[in-house]
Amino acid sequence: MTTAGLPPIVLSERGDQLPSAARHTLVVGVLSAHLVAGWALMQIDAVRDAVKEAAPLFVDLLAPPAPPPPPPPPPPVLRKPTPRPPPVIAAPAAPTPDPTPPFVVPAPEPLSPVAAAPEPPPAPPAPPAPPPPPPEPKVIPATAVRYVTPPSPVYPAQSQRMKEQGRVLLRVEIGADGRARQVLVSRSSGHARLDESAASAVRQARFAPYTENGVPLVVWTNVPIDFELTP
C-alpha cells in the first residue's frame, strides 16, 4: 500500500549519524503520518468498502494459535508413615448422678364435700282405715217375728184352676225400720206363680223391728207361705 500525498522519506547514508532523540522523533512522525493517512483513506466510502471485503480474507488466513501443552504432573510426594500413638486406657468414669428427680406420688386432692341430697318430701298421710264391716245380720227364728202388717198372699186364679198348691219358704232380711230389705226364695213350692205371689206379699208386709237392749237390729228370718185348696 502506498500513501498518496506524503513525501517519501529519504534517509541519507549518514542518517545513522543523527542523535537518538532526533531519530526517535523522526520515527514517531512517520508513524503518525501513516496513521493520519490511513484514517483519511477510511473516510472514503469506496476505500472503506474495499477494506470490509478484504478483511475476512485476512482473518481466514490467520490460523488460531495452538493451545499450550498441559503442564507436566507434579512428581509424587512420598510421605513418611506417622507412628501410631500408643493406646490410651481410659479409667472408669465415676457414676454421674441421675439428673431425673425421683418420682413422687402426689398426695390425693381433698375430696370436695358432696352436696347432701335433698330430703324427700314427707310422705302424704295414709288414708284413714276404712271402718270395719258391720257384723253379719243375726238370724232369728220365725216364731220371733212379729208383724205390724202381716203378709196377705193372693192365690193365683190360674193356679187354682190347675190345682197348684204347696208351701213357699222365703228368706227375708228385715231392716231396723221393720221393712223387708231382701226377699229370696229359699225353697220353692214347685210352681213359679205361687212363689212369685208369696214373695210379693212379704215385700208389702210390715215387720216390728227386732231389738236387743232397746237397739233395733237388722236380722234374717224364714217366712213360710202356704197355698192350699179348700174342698
mmCIF file of C-alpha atoms in Angstrom, residues 6 14 41 55 66 80 109 124 126 138 169 222 224:
data_model
loop_
_atom_site.group_PDB
_atom_site.id
_atom_site.type_symbol
_atom_site.label_atom_id
_atom_site.label_comp_id
_atom_site.label_asym_id
_atom_site.label_seq_id
_atom_site.Cartn_x
_atom_site.Cartn_y
_atom_site.Cartn_z
ATOM 1 C CA LEU A 6 3.001 12.130 1.534
ATOM 2 C CA ARG A 14 24.788 9.450 7.044
ATOM 3 C CA LEU A 41 -8.437 6.943 3.376
ATOM 4 C CA ALA A 55 -10.925 -8.155 5.960
ATOM 5 C CA ALA A 66 -2.131 -23.775 19.130
ATOM 6 C CA LYS A 80 6.705 -40.923 55.830
ATOM 7 C CA GLU A 109 -56.546 -33.935 96.493
ATOM 8 C CA PRO A 124 -98.594 -37.973 102.485
ATOM 9 C CA ALA A 126 -102.018 -42.579 104.996
ATOM 10 C CA LYS A 138 -128.416 -62.083 113.151
ATOM 11 C CA LEU A 169 -140.192 -70.852 102.201
ATOM 12 C CA ASN A 222 -137.529 -67.523 107.312
ATOM 13 C CA PRO A 224 -143.274 -69.806 105.235
#
